[in-house]
Structure formats: C-alpha cells, structure tokens
XYZ file of C-alpha atoms in Angstrom:
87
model
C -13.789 48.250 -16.714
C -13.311 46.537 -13.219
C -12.758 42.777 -12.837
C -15.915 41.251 -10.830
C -15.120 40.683 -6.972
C -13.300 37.796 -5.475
C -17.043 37.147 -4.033
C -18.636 37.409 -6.877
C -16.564 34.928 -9.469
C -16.690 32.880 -5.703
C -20.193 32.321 -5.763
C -20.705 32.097 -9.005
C -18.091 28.774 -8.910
C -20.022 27.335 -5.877
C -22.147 24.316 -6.433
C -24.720 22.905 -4.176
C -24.044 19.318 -3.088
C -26.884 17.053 -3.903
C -28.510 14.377 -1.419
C -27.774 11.275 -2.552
C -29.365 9.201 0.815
C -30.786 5.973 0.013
C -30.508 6.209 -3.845
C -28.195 2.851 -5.603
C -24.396 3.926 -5.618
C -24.724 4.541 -9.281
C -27.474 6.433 -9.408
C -25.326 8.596 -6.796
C -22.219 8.985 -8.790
C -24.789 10.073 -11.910
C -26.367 12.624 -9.087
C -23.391 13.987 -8.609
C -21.528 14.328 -12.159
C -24.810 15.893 -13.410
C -24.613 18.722 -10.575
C -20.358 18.942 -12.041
C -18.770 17.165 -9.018
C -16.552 14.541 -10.551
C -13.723 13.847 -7.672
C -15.876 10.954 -6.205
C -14.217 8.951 -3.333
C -16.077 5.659 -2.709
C -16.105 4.524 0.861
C -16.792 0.802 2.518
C -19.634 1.727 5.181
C -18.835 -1.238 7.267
C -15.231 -0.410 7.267
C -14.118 -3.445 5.461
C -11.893 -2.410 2.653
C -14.463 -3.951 0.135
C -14.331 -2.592 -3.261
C -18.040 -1.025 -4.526
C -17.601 -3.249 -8.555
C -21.268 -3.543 -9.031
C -22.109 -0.130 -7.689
C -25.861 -0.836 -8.253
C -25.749 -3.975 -5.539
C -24.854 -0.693 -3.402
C -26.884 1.917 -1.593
C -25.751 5.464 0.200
C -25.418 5.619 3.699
C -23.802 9.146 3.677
C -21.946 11.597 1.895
C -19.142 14.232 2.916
C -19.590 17.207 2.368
C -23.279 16.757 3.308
C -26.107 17.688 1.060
C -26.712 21.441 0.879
C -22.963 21.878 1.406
C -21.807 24.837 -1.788
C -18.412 23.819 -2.623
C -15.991 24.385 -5.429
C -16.122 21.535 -8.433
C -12.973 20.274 -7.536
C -13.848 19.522 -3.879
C -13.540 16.166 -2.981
C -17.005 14.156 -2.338
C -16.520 10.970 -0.114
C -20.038 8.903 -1.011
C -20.186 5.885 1.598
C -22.193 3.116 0.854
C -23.255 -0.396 2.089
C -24.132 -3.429 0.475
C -28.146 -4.103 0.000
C -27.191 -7.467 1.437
C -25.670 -5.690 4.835
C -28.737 -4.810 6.463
C-alpha cells in the first residue's frame, strides 16, 4: 500500500484561520484554540508595550495571518488588540 501524497496529509493538516474582528480579546484567544491554533502572540495596537492582563477590557483590531488564511497548527497567530477605553 502507498503512503498518501505530500498534498494530501498537507491539506488535511491545514486549518482555516478564524475572524476574530471586533470580538473581546478573550473571546478571540477561545476562537482560536477551538479552531486548534494555540501559538497566540498578543500585540499592543497603539504600539505602547502595554500588557493585554484583563483580556476582556480588550477588543481585536487585527489578526496575522488574516482570517481565511489555511495554515499549519503550529503557525504563529499575532492577535492585536486595543483597549475599549482607546477609542
């Protein structure tokens, strides 16, 4: 018996990258563990340094890779966010 293709055990690894616009910073991070994306990089939108510690005071801005994006489940996802407060 033949193993399956490189493109087939490819696509069958790829996962589709959720939107998480607009939604709390939490509820993003839950988005994306439930779709098995777990290396989460949490970005400062206003480019301050601040660190997200209440991540529900915080809401997406944007996301990298964006949403539709198939990657592998060890691909780094950069979520952005911005205070509620900042706008």
């Amino acid at each position: 018996m033949s193993a399956p293709s490189s493109a087939a055990r490819t696509s069958a690894e790829l996962i589709t990258v959720p939107d998480v616009s607009g939604l709390n910073h939490q509820q993003a991070q839950d988005t994306m563990q439930a779709a098995g994306l777990y290396n989460l990089r949490e970005v400062d939108g206003k480019g301050l340094g601040r660190v997200l510690v209440v991540d529900s005071n915080w809401v997406q801005v944007g996301q990298d890779p964006p949403a539709g994006t198939k990657v592998t489940a060890d691909t780094v996802i950069t979520l952005t966010a911005i205070k509620y407060t900042d706008r």
